[in-house]
Amino acid sequence: MIERLDYSKYLSVDNGKGLLLKRSDCFVLEQYGIDYYKYSMGDLILVIGNYIDDHYDDDIEDLEEVLSNLVETHYYTEVKK
């Protein structure tokens, strides 16, 4: 029997404000109660950063990875070089 892979985690979700997120990143944000539909990319980066700062003792590596992905995407798409 061939095992089916779940590719839905790689699909992008548009938040309606020009921000595309991987479905897996959306799941992580939802776990932490962060409503990614409310924010632009820059604002979402700030919200996640503040959350991480407020919960620095917690094990939130998955959220830190989402932040890292957003910062990298922001750099390559928004920052003029």
Short mmCIF file of C-alpha atoms in Angstrom, two decimals:
data_model
loop_
_atom_site.label_atom_id
_atom_site.label_comp_id
_atom_site.label_asym_id
_atom_site.label_seq_id
_atom_site.Cartn_x
_atom_site.Cartn_y
_atom_site.Cartn_z
CA MET A 1 0.00 0.00 0.00
CA ILE A 2 1.34 3.43 -0.94
CA GLU A 3 1.23 6.00 1.85
CA ARG A 4 -0.31 9.31 0.85
CA LEU A 5 1.59 12.41 1.85
CA ASP A 6 -0.18 15.49 3.17
CA TYR A 7 0.88 18.26 0.82
CA SER A 8 -1.70 20.70 2.20
CA LYS A 9 0.85 21.94 4.75
CA TYR A 10 2.85 23.43 1.89
CA LEU A 11 -0.04 25.33 0.28
CA SER A 12 -0.26 29.06 0.77
CA VAL A 13 -3.06 30.83 2.58
CA ASP A 14 -3.83 34.45 1.63
CA ASN A 15 -4.84 36.55 4.63
CA GLY A 16 -6.48 39.19 2.42
CA LYS A 17 -3.83 41.80 3.17
CA GLY A 18 -1.27 40.64 0.63
CA LEU A 19 0.36 38.13 2.98
CA LEU A 20 0.80 34.52 1.91
CA LEU A 21 1.50 32.00 4.66
CA LYS A 22 2.20 28.30 4.48
CA ARG A 23 -0.69 26.31 5.88
CA SER A 24 1.67 24.80 8.48
CA ASP A 25 2.60 28.33 9.65
CA CYS A 26 -1.11 29.16 9.96
CA PHE A 27 -1.61 26.13 12.20
CA VAL A 28 1.24 27.26 14.47
CA LEU A 29 -0.12 30.81 14.68
CA GLU A 30 -3.58 29.48 15.51
CA GLN A 31 -2.13 27.35 18.32
CA TYR A 32 -0.78 30.51 19.95
CA GLY A 33 -3.99 32.47 19.41
CA ILE A 34 -2.47 34.85 16.85
CA ASP A 35 -5.05 35.99 14.29
CA TYR A 36 -2.92 36.31 11.17
CA TYR A 37 -5.89 37.63 9.16
CA LYS A 38 -5.73 40.94 11.02
CA TYR A 39 -2.17 41.93 10.13
CA SER A 40 0.08 42.96 7.29
CA MET A 41 3.46 41.24 7.11
CA GLY A 42 5.30 43.92 9.09
CA ASP A 43 2.63 44.07 11.77
CA LEU A 44 2.51 40.27 12.07
CA ILE A 45 6.28 40.18 12.53
CA LEU A 46 5.94 42.67 15.40
CA VAL A 47 3.06 40.77 17.01
CA ILE A 48 4.94 37.47 16.90
CA GLY A 49 8.13 39.11 18.16
CA ASN A 50 6.26 40.66 21.09
CA TYR A 51 4.63 37.33 21.90
CA ILE A 52 8.01 35.60 21.92
CA ASP A 53 9.48 38.35 24.11
CA ASP A 54 6.59 38.01 26.57
CA HIS A 55 6.95 34.21 26.72
CA TYR A 56 10.72 33.86 26.59
CA ASP A 57 10.71 31.06 29.20
CA ASP A 58 8.34 28.89 27.16
CA ASP A 59 9.41 26.34 24.56
CA ILE A 60 8.09 28.04 21.41
CA GLU A 61 10.58 26.99 18.76
CA ASP A 62 7.79 26.42 16.24
CA LEU A 63 6.65 30.03 16.59
CA GLU A 64 10.25 31.26 16.36
CA GLU A 65 10.57 29.34 13.08
CA VAL A 66 7.43 31.02 11.71
CA LEU A 67 8.91 34.39 12.69
CA SER A 68 12.18 33.54 10.99
CA ASN A 69 10.33 32.57 7.80
CA LEU A 70 8.36 35.82 7.82
CA VAL A 71 11.45 37.96 8.42
CA GLU A 72 13.24 36.25 5.54
CA THR A 73 10.24 36.66 3.23
CA HIS A 74 9.93 40.30 4.27
CA TYR A 75 13.58 40.93 3.49
CA TYR A 76 13.39 39.43 0.00
CA THR A 77 10.03 40.95 -0.95
CA GLU A 78 9.75 44.27 0.84
CA VAL A 79 13.23 45.63 1.52
CA LYS A 80 14.73 47.69 -1.29
CA LYS A 81 18.24 46.56 -2.03
#
